Amino acid sequence: MDHNELEQRRKAATPRGVSVMYDFYASKAENATLWDEQGREFIDFTAGIAVLNTGHRHPQVVAAVQKQLAAFTHTAYQVVPYASYITLAERINALAPVQGAAKTTFFTTGAEAVENAVKIARAATGRPGIITFSGAFHGRTLLTMALTGKVLPYKKGFGPFPGSVFHARYPNAQQGISVEESLESIEYLFRSDISPQDVAAIVFEPIQGEGGFNIAPEAFVNGLRALCDRHGILLVADEVQSGFARTGKMFAMEYYPQAKADLITMAKSLGGGLPISGVTGRAEIMDAPEPGGLGGTYAGNPLAVAASLAVLDIIEQEQLCCRAQTLGAELVEVLQQSRIHCPAIADIRMRGSMVAVEFDDPATQKPDAKFTRLVQRKALDAGLMLLSCGIHGNVIRFLYPLTIPNAQFKQALEILAQALKS
Ligand code: PMP
């Protein structure tokens, strides 16, 4: 198919609101490699926005889905249940770092998981208020847009938003926001906007994804837990982007052993490329909504559940948590070495393979989105797909499959090192 013709058809048939990053079209993908319609080959460090920790079309995922495809594809779990849904819930209950007995329910998208975590928190506490953070991203539905802490491009023109949602400041050393200031900004909300007795939940990302791979300091998360305990507020960890071995642990919340979340939202890499999300939480909280209050036609679709069970096997069998640590360390070493000839590197952040590099203009010390785009362009020209993030668009995040072969990873790091030579 002619590329220009396809571009024209795309612009004529689909709205500009669904903007696309690349000007080529996918035709095939396998593990960390993606081919376009013209047969060009790319190393995929975007992984469909953090969905493919186990790579494109992992053979075990493909086999599990094919097996399920031959049995049944849909019943609606709430109409006719199936055992695989229960098995997946049991396995996640055993893995998720929540206090005491856990229960899990499934949905389809990350935003849906976050919406339902809010529903469950409200039902459990009988309170309306939700506190989230600057720079947060929780989804594109009306409620999750309200929770999201970035106006452009997510919120502009889409209001009014659901009420009782308040934003505190997420700690950020680069932007000069200390843990104390962040916790104080919540106290400020309690004085100026909402009584803590009216707050159902504090929803936060243990590592902000779209916001720039900002890692929550331990003192901050412990501070949130203490604050929640003091006021009877539930702590909700949004692990949609950070879950399933990306950080070197199954869940990023395992880095905060003293501050267990009451509810955890998950999606993306759970399904290994099939759409599924979930909410896991303390059993008594999860049971707060009345029967029929949770669910959805496609929620916990059998094909996606089969894929998820395979993903959990793969993470264990291929020791992907360990591999995330090794690959992340190799990448960070290349980034550190690049500092010598790339003065724009302002910060390097790493938790396992959740790695990011932030660029500032060396002359002004201001965020440099233009340079970030230049690095992306140079890498792409050499066959490496990179994804940006950050509230100023000046961060490159690395989301390669953790199953990437060593030689291909090395090749990608060489391309990256070249692209950083300004
Ligand atoms: N929460 C977080 C932390 C995310 O990173 C995202 C997606 N980038 C979402 C929620 C929304 O997920 P989805 O796009 O599947 O609705």
Short mmCIF file of C-alpha atoms and ligand atoms in Angstrom, two decimals:
data_model
loop_
_atom_site.label_atom_id
_atom_site.label_comp_id
_atom_site.label_asym_id
_atom_site.label_seq_id
_atom_site.Cartn_x
_atom_site.Cartn_y
_atom_site.Cartn_z
CA MET A 1 0.00 0.00 0.00
CA ASP A 2 1.24 3.47 -0.91
CA HIS A 3 2.42 5.28 2.23
CA ASN A 4 1.24 8.74 1.16
CA GLU A 5 -2.17 7.40 0.25
CA LEU A 6 -2.46 5.77 3.69
CA GLU A 7 -1.51 9.06 5.36
CA GLN A 8 -4.23 10.85 3.40
CA ARG A 9 -6.82 8.23 4.28
CA ARG A 10 -5.84 8.42 7.96
CA LYS A 11 -6.28 12.18 8.03
CA ALA A 12 -9.59 11.99 6.19
CA ALA A 13 -11.07 9.11 8.19
CA THR A 14 -9.84 9.66 11.78
CA PRO A 15 -9.90 12.78 14.01
CA ARG A 16 -6.71 14.74 14.67
CA GLY A 17 -7.32 14.31 18.41
CA VAL A 18 -5.96 10.78 18.05
CA SER A 19 -2.53 12.00 17.08
CA VAL A 20 0.09 9.45 16.08
CA MET A 21 3.77 9.63 16.95
CA TYR A 22 5.33 7.91 13.96
CA ASP A 23 4.74 8.39 10.25
CA PHE A 24 5.01 4.69 9.42
CA TYR A 25 2.53 1.85 9.80
CA ALA A 26 3.04 -1.43 11.65
CA SER A 27 2.92 -4.66 9.69
CA LYS A 28 4.54 -7.22 12.02
CA ALA A 29 6.23 -7.44 15.40
CA GLU A 30 8.16 -10.02 17.36
CA ASN A 31 9.73 -9.62 20.81
CA ALA A 32 11.62 -6.28 20.60
CA THR A 33 11.44 -5.89 16.81
CA LEU A 34 8.78 -4.11 14.79
CA TRP A 35 8.51 -4.00 11.00
CA ASP A 36 6.66 -1.33 9.06
CA GLU A 37 4.61 -1.67 5.89
CA GLN A 38 7.68 -1.06 3.76
CA GLY A 39 9.59 -3.85 5.48
CA ARG A 40 11.82 -1.51 7.50
CA GLU A 41 12.92 -2.96 10.83
CA PHE A 42 12.97 -1.09 14.16
CA ILE A 43 14.07 -1.91 17.68
CA ASP A 44 11.00 -1.11 19.74
CA PHE A 45 11.86 0.70 22.99
CA THR A 46 8.28 2.00 23.29
CA ALA A 47 6.59 -1.40 23.73
CA GLY A 48 3.16 0.03 22.96
CA ILE A 49 3.51 2.40 25.96
CA ALA A 50 4.73 -0.03 28.62
CA VAL A 51 2.49 -2.93 27.58
CA LEU A 52 5.09 -5.39 26.37
CA ASN A 53 7.40 -6.23 29.27
CA THR A 54 7.26 -9.78 27.88
CA GLY A 55 7.77 -8.59 24.26
CA HIS A 56 5.59 -8.61 21.16
CA ARG A 57 3.77 -11.91 20.69
CA HIS A 58 5.67 -13.97 23.24
CA PRO A 59 5.24 -17.59 22.05
CA GLN A 60 3.66 -18.61 25.39
CA VAL A 61 1.18 -15.71 25.20
CA VAL A 62 0.31 -16.61 21.60
CA ALA A 63 -0.15 -20.30 22.51
CA ALA A 64 -2.34 -19.47 25.54
CA VAL A 65 -4.56 -17.13 23.49
CA GLN A 66 -4.84 -19.66 20.64
CA LYS A 67 -5.88 -22.36 23.09
CA GLN A 68 -8.52 -20.08 24.59
CA LEU A 69 -9.64 -18.97 21.13
CA ALA A 70 -10.43 -22.59 20.31
CA ALA A 71 -12.52 -22.96 23.50
CA PHE A 72 -14.58 -19.73 23.92
CA THR A 73 -13.85 -16.02 23.48
CA HIS A 74 -16.60 -14.37 25.48
CA THR A 75 -19.36 -15.16 27.89
CA ALA A 76 -19.35 -11.96 30.01
CA TYR A 77 -17.91 -13.12 33.33
CA GLN A 78 -20.92 -11.75 35.21
CA VAL A 79 -23.23 -13.94 33.14
CA VAL A 80 -21.28 -17.19 32.90
CA PRO A 81 -18.06 -17.20 34.96
CA TYR A 82 -14.93 -19.14 34.01
CA ALA A 83 -12.22 -20.68 36.18
CA SER A 84 -9.28 -18.89 34.55
CA TYR A 85 -10.54 -15.53 35.89
CA ILE A 86 -10.48 -16.93 39.42
CA THR A 87 -7.01 -18.46 38.95
CA LEU A 88 -5.66 -15.11 37.73
CA ALA A 89 -7.22 -13.31 40.69
CA GLU A 90 -5.71 -15.85 43.10
CA ARG A 91 -2.27 -15.49 41.57
CA ILE A 92 -2.37 -11.70 41.70
CA ASN A 93 -3.71 -11.75 45.27
CA ALA A 94 -0.65 -13.78 46.25
CA LEU A 95 1.73 -11.36 44.49
CA ALA A 96 0.32 -7.90 45.23
CA PRO A 97 1.86 -6.10 48.23
CA VAL A 98 -1.32 -5.24 50.16
CA GLN A 99 -1.83 -5.82 53.88
CA GLY A 100 -3.56 -9.10 54.74
CA ALA A 101 -5.99 -11.03 52.54
CA ALA A 102 -6.53 -9.59 49.05
CA LYS A 103 -9.21 -9.76 46.37
CA THR A 104 -8.96 -8.81 42.70
CA THR A 105 -11.40 -7.87 39.97
CA PHE A 106 -10.65 -7.28 36.29
CA PHE A 107 -11.51 -4.62 33.73
CA THR A 108 -10.21 -3.71 30.28
CA THR A 109 -8.24 -0.44 30.34
CA GLY A 110 -6.03 1.31 32.86
CA ALA A 111 -8.46 4.21 33.15
CA GLU A 112 -11.26 1.79 33.94
CA ALA A 113 -9.17 0.23 36.73
CA VAL A 114 -8.53 3.66 38.26
CA GLU A 115 -12.22 4.64 37.95
CA ASN A 116 -13.19 1.45 39.75
CA ALA A 117 -10.58 1.91 42.48
CA VAL A 118 -12.24 5.27 43.18
CA LYS A 119 -15.70 3.64 43.20
CA ILE A 120 -14.50 0.97 45.64
CA ALA A 121 -12.78 3.55 47.88
CA ARG A 122 -15.93 5.67 47.98
CA ALA A 123 -18.14 2.67 48.72
CA ALA A 124 -15.78 1.51 51.49
CA THR A 125 -15.40 4.87 53.22
CA GLY A 126 -18.73 6.56 52.42
CA ARG A 127 -16.69 9.68 51.55
CA PRO A 128 -16.49 11.58 48.25
CA GLY A 129 -13.06 13.27 48.14
CA ILE A 130 -10.05 12.14 46.12
CA ILE A 131 -6.57 13.65 46.28
CA THR A 132 -4.11 13.19 43.42
CA PHE A 133 -0.93 14.96 42.33
CA SER A 134 0.60 17.43 39.93
CA GLY A 135 2.11 15.66 36.93
CA ALA A 136 -0.04 12.57 37.49
CA PHE A 137 -1.59 10.65 34.61
CA HIS A 138 -4.50 8.35 35.37
CA GLY A 139 -6.37 8.13 32.04
CA ARG A 140 -8.60 9.84 29.51
CA THR A 141 -12.12 9.16 30.80
CA LEU A 142 -13.91 12.03 32.53
CA LEU A 143 -13.08 10.95 36.08
CA THR A 144 -9.50 9.92 35.33
CA MET A 145 -8.98 13.15 33.38
CA ALA A 146 -10.06 14.99 36.51
CA LEU A 147 -7.51 12.97 38.50
CA THR A 148 -4.77 13.67 35.94
CA GLY A 149 -2.47 16.53 36.94
CA LYS A 150 -1.62 17.95 33.53
CA VAL A 151 -3.91 20.23 31.52
CA LEU A 152 -2.38 20.10 28.04
CA PRO A 153 -3.14 18.02 26.02
CA TYR A 154 -5.35 15.91 28.29
CA LYS A 155 -7.91 18.26 29.85
CA LYS A 156 -8.20 21.33 27.66
CA GLY A 157 -11.73 21.82 26.37
CA PHE A 158 -13.13 18.68 28.00
CA GLY A 159 -14.63 20.09 31.23
CA PRO A 160 -16.57 20.33 33.43
CA PHE A 161 -14.96 17.49 35.37
CA PRO A 162 -16.40 15.40 38.21
CA GLY A 163 -16.09 17.22 41.53
CA SER A 164 -14.38 16.43 44.85
CA VAL A 165 -11.00 15.90 43.16
CA PHE A 166 -8.03 17.91 44.49
CA HIS A 167 -4.40 18.09 43.44
CA ALA A 168 -1.44 18.20 45.80
CA ARG A 169 2.18 18.59 44.69
CA TYR A 170 4.18 15.48 43.79
CA PRO A 171 7.74 15.62 45.16
CA ASN A 172 10.26 16.39 42.44
CA ALA A 173 13.91 17.16 43.13
CA GLN A 174 14.42 18.50 39.58
CA GLN A 175 11.59 20.98 40.02
CA GLY A 176 12.59 21.82 43.60
CA ILE A 177 9.56 20.26 45.33
CA SER A 178 10.69 18.55 48.54
CA VAL A 179 8.90 15.71 50.33
CA GLU A 180 8.01 18.15 53.15
CA GLU A 181 6.50 20.63 50.68
CA SER A 182 4.56 17.86 49.02
CA LEU A 183 3.09 16.54 52.28
CA GLU A 184 2.39 20.12 53.39
CA SER A 185 0.46 20.70 50.14
CA ILE A 186 -1.96 17.97 51.28
CA GLU A 187 -2.34 19.66 54.69
CA TYR A 188 -3.02 22.85 52.76
CA LEU A 189 -5.88 21.14 50.90
CA PHE A 190 -7.26 20.00 54.28
CA ARG A 191 -7.26 23.65 55.42
CA SER A 192 -8.50 25.28 52.23
CA ASP A 193 -10.56 22.80 50.18
CA ILE A 194 -11.74 19.64 51.90
CA SER A 195 -11.86 18.17 55.40
CA PRO A 196 -9.74 15.00 55.72
CA GLN A 197 -12.91 13.31 57.05
CA ASP A 198 -14.46 13.81 53.60
CA VAL A 199 -11.54 12.27 51.70
CA ALA A 200 -11.99 8.67 50.49
CA ALA A 201 -8.59 8.12 48.90
CA ILE A 202 -5.21 9.47 47.96
CA VAL A 203 -4.37 8.14 44.50
CA PHE A 204 -0.70 8.25 43.50
CA GLU A 205 1.82 6.67 41.15
CA PRO A 206 4.81 5.14 42.97
CA ILE A 207 6.71 6.19 39.86
CA GLN A 208 4.99 8.81 37.73
CA GLY A 209 4.83 7.43 34.19
CA GLU A 210 3.66 10.06 31.73
CA GLY A 211 4.81 12.73 34.23
CA GLY A 212 8.47 11.87 33.67
CA PHE A 213 9.40 8.65 35.51
CA ASN A 214 9.55 10.56 38.78
CA ILE A 215 10.27 8.13 41.60
CA ALA A 216 8.35 8.65 44.85
CA PRO A 217 10.87 9.02 47.70
CA GLU A 218 10.39 6.53 50.53
CA ALA A 219 9.78 9.32 53.07
CA PHE A 220 6.94 10.61 50.87
CA VAL A 221 5.18 7.25 50.58
CA ASN A 222 5.62 6.59 54.31
CA GLY A 223 4.26 10.10 54.93
CA LEU A 224 1.20 9.36 52.75
CA ARG A 225 0.56 6.11 54.63
CA ALA A 226 0.81 7.87 58.01
CA LEU A 227 -1.53 10.62 56.83
CA CYS A 228 -4.04 8.07 55.51
CA ASP A 229 -3.91 6.11 58.78
CA ARG A 230 -4.44 9.28 60.82
CA HIS A 231 -7.56 10.29 58.88
CA GLY A 232 -9.07 6.96 57.76
CA ILE A 233 -8.21 7.66 54.11
CA LEU A 234 -7.39 4.81 51.68
CA LEU A 235 -4.07 4.77 49.84
CA VAL A 236 -4.41 3.80 46.17
CA ALA A 237 -1.23 3.01 44.20
CA ASP A 238 -1.66 3.35 40.43
CA GLU A 239 0.72 0.73 39.03
CA VAL A 240 -0.71 0.70 35.52
CA GLN A 241 2.69 1.69 34.09
CA SER A 242 5.07 0.49 36.82
CA GLY A 243 3.74 -3.03 37.36
CA PHE A 244 4.81 -6.50 36.24
CA ALA A 245 8.60 -6.57 36.61
CA ARG A 246 9.36 -3.25 34.91
CA THR A 247 10.98 -1.82 38.06
CA GLY A 248 12.85 -5.00 38.99
CA LYS A 249 10.00 -6.05 41.29
CA MET A 250 6.60 -7.40 40.35
CA PHE A 251 5.09 -4.16 41.70
CA ALA A 252 6.89 -0.89 42.40
CA MET A 253 5.13 -0.74 45.80
CA GLU A 254 7.47 -3.52 46.95
CA TYR A 255 10.10 -0.77 47.27
CA TYR A 256 8.05 0.67 50.16
CA PRO A 257 7.71 -2.19 52.64
CA GLN A 258 6.50 0.09 55.44
CA ALA A 259 3.73 1.67 53.39
CA LYS A 260 1.41 -0.92 51.89
CA ALA A 261 -1.34 0.41 49.63
CA ASP A 262 -4.99 -0.42 50.34
CA LEU A 263 -5.77 -0.72 46.62
CA ILE A 264 -3.49 -1.22 43.59
CA THR A 265 -4.52 -0.57 39.99
CA MET A 266 -2.81 -2.46 37.17
CA ALA A 267 -3.10 -2.87 33.38
CA LYS A 268 -0.71 -2.59 30.42
CA SER A 269 1.97 -5.33 30.78
CA LEU A 270 -0.42 -7.61 32.68
CA GLY A 271 -1.98 -8.69 29.38
CA GLY A 272 1.21 -8.98 27.29
CA GLY A 273 -0.51 -7.15 24.42
CA LEU A 274 -4.14 -8.02 25.13
CA PRO A 275 -6.40 -5.47 26.82
CA ILE A 276 -6.94 -6.20 30.50
CA SER A 277 -6.70 -4.25 33.74
CA GLY A 278 -7.40 -4.97 37.37
CA VAL A 279 -7.87 -3.65 40.87
CA THR A 280 -6.39 -5.58 43.80
CA GLY A 281 -6.99 -4.58 47.38
CA ARG A 282 -7.60 -5.54 50.94
CA ALA A 283 -10.46 -8.05 50.89
CA GLU A 284 -12.81 -6.12 53.18
CA ILE A 285 -12.42 -2.94 51.10
CA MET A 286 -12.88 -4.77 47.80
CA ASP A 287 -16.14 -6.23 49.15
CA ALA A 288 -17.65 -2.82 49.91
CA PRO A 289 -19.59 -2.33 46.63
CA GLU A 290 -22.96 -4.13 46.43
CA PRO A 291 -23.31 -7.17 44.13
CA GLY A 292 -23.64 -5.84 40.56
CA GLY A 293 -21.79 -2.63 41.42
CA LEU A 294 -18.60 -3.73 39.67
CA GLY A 295 -17.88 -5.35 36.31
CA GLY A 296 -18.41 -4.61 32.63
CA THR A 297 -19.31 -6.52 29.48
CA TYR A 298 -15.73 -7.23 28.46
CA ALA A 299 -14.19 -6.98 31.94
CA GLY A 300 -11.72 -9.85 32.35
CA ASN A 301 -12.16 -11.13 28.79
CA PRO A 302 -11.16 -14.82 28.54
CA LEU A 303 -8.51 -14.26 25.82
CA ALA A 304 -6.88 -11.50 27.86
CA VAL A 305 -7.06 -13.57 31.05
CA ALA A 306 -5.32 -16.47 29.27
CA ALA A 307 -2.62 -14.08 28.05
CA SER A 308 -2.18 -12.68 31.59
CA LEU A 309 -1.69 -16.13 33.12
CA ALA A 310 1.02 -16.77 30.51
CA VAL A 311 2.61 -13.39 31.32
CA LEU A 312 2.87 -14.29 35.01
CA ASP A 313 4.51 -17.61 34.07
CA ILE A 314 6.99 -15.89 31.75
CA ILE A 315 8.00 -13.29 34.36
CA GLU A 316 8.78 -16.12 36.76
CA GLN A 317 10.40 -18.56 34.30
CA GLU A 318 12.56 -15.97 32.55
CA GLN A 319 13.35 -14.19 35.84
CA LEU A 320 12.33 -10.86 34.35
CA CYS A 321 12.58 -8.95 37.65
CA CYS A 322 16.25 -9.84 37.83
CA ARG A 323 16.70 -9.11 34.14
CA ALA A 324 15.06 -5.69 34.57
CA GLN A 325 17.78 -4.82 37.10
CA THR A 326 20.61 -6.01 34.84
CA LEU A 327 19.36 -4.28 31.68
CA GLY A 328 18.54 -1.06 33.57
CA ALA A 329 22.05 -0.92 35.04
CA GLU A 330 23.63 -1.40 31.56
CA LEU A 331 21.48 1.35 30.10
CA VAL A 332 22.25 3.78 32.92
CA GLU A 333 25.97 3.17 32.45
CA VAL A 334 25.67 4.23 28.80
CA LEU A 335 23.67 7.31 29.82
CA GLN A 336 26.25 8.23 32.48
CA GLN A 337 29.09 7.89 29.97
CA SER A 338 27.16 10.05 27.51
CA ARG A 339 27.16 12.94 30.00
CA ILE A 340 30.74 13.77 28.92
CA HIS A 341 29.71 14.83 25.42
CA CYS A 342 26.02 15.57 26.08
CA PRO A 343 25.77 18.54 28.48
CA ALA A 344 21.99 18.60 27.98
CA ILE A 345 21.60 15.56 30.25
CA ALA A 346 20.19 17.07 33.44
CA ASP A 347 19.11 13.95 35.27
CA ILE A 348 19.10 10.16 34.93
CA ARG A 349 16.48 8.20 36.88
CA MET A 350 16.34 4.48 37.33
CA ARG A 351 14.35 1.87 39.16
CA GLY A 352 15.14 -1.47 37.53
CA SER A 353 14.28 -0.99 33.86
CA MET A 354 12.03 2.01 34.50
CA VAL A 355 14.76 4.35 33.29
CA ALA A 356 14.53 7.94 32.10
CA VAL A 357 16.89 10.67 30.99
CA GLU A 358 15.92 14.33 31.34
CA PHE A 359 17.28 17.10 29.12
CA ASP A 360 17.74 20.79 29.96
CA ASP A 361 19.23 23.48 27.77
CA PRO A 362 22.77 23.82 29.19
CA ALA A 363 22.71 27.59 28.59
CA THR A 364 19.41 28.36 30.35
CA GLN A 365 18.91 25.25 32.55
CA LYS A 366 15.33 25.19 31.18
CA PRO A 367 13.60 21.96 30.02
CA ASP A 368 14.63 21.24 26.43
CA ALA A 369 11.85 19.45 24.52
CA LYS A 370 13.47 20.37 21.19
CA PHE A 371 16.68 18.52 22.03
CA THR A 372 14.60 15.56 23.27
CA ARG A 373 12.86 15.37 19.89
CA LEU A 374 16.22 15.60 18.13
CA VAL A 375 17.58 12.61 20.07
CA GLN A 376 14.39 10.68 19.21
CA ARG A 377 14.71 11.57 15.53
CA LYS A 378 18.40 10.58 15.35
CA ALA A 379 17.68 7.28 17.11
CA LEU A 380 14.76 6.56 14.79
CA ASP A 381 16.88 7.25 11.71
CA ALA A 382 19.22 4.55 13.01
CA GLY A 383 16.32 2.15 13.69
CA LEU A 384 15.53 2.70 17.40
CA MET A 385 12.08 3.78 18.58
CA LEU A 386 12.10 5.91 21.75
CA LEU A 387 9.23 7.40 23.75
CA SER A 388 9.22 10.75 25.53
CA CYS A 389 7.36 11.86 28.65
CA GLY A 390 7.50 14.55 31.34
CA ILE A 391 5.29 17.57 31.87
CA HIS A 392 7.65 19.60 29.64
CA GLY A 393 8.20 16.79 27.09
CA ASN A 394 11.94 16.85 27.89
CA VAL A 395 12.33 13.28 29.18
CA ILE A 396 13.03 10.09 27.25
CA ARG A 397 11.72 6.97 28.96
CA PHE A 398 12.93 3.51 28.11
CA LEU A 399 10.35 0.76 27.89
CA TYR A 400 12.07 -2.06 25.97
CA PRO A 401 10.73 -5.59 26.40
CA LEU A 402 12.54 -7.23 29.29
CA THR A 403 12.83 -10.28 27.02
CA ILE A 404 14.99 -8.39 24.47
CA PRO A 405 17.97 -10.50 23.29
CA ASN A 406 21.33 -9.29 24.66
CA ALA A 407 22.84 -8.55 21.23
CA GLN A 408 19.86 -6.45 20.18
CA PHE A 409 19.94 -4.53 23.47
CA LYS A 410 23.64 -3.79 22.95
CA GLN A 411 22.91 -2.61 19.40
CA ALA A 412 20.18 -0.30 20.72
CA LEU A 413 22.52 1.16 23.35
CA GLU A 414 25.10 1.91 20.62
CA ILE A 415 22.44 3.74 18.59
CA LEU A 416 21.40 5.66 21.71
CA ALA A 417 24.99 6.66 22.53
CA GLN A 418 25.41 7.98 18.97
CA ALA A 419 22.10 9.88 19.11
CA LEU A 420 23.22 11.59 22.34
CA LYS A 421 26.36 12.93 20.68
CA SER A 422 25.24 16.51 20.06
N1 PMP B 1 -2.57 5.16 34.95
C1 PMP B 1 -1.27 5.25 34.56
C2 PMP B 1 -0.22 5.37 35.62
C3 PMP B 1 -0.93 5.22 33.21
O1 PMP B 1 0.34 5.31 32.83
C4 PMP B 1 -1.98 5.09 32.25
C5 PMP B 1 -1.69 5.05 30.75
N2 PMP B 1 -0.56 5.67 30.31
C6 PMP B 1 -3.30 4.99 32.70
C7 PMP B 1 -3.56 5.02 34.06
C8 PMP B 1 -4.44 4.83 31.73
O2 PMP B 1 -4.39 3.60 31.11
P1 PMP B 1 -5.25 3.32 29.77
O3 PMP B 1 -4.63 4.16 28.70
O4 PMP B 1 -5.10 1.85 29.54
O5 PMP B 1 -6.64 3.71 30.07
#
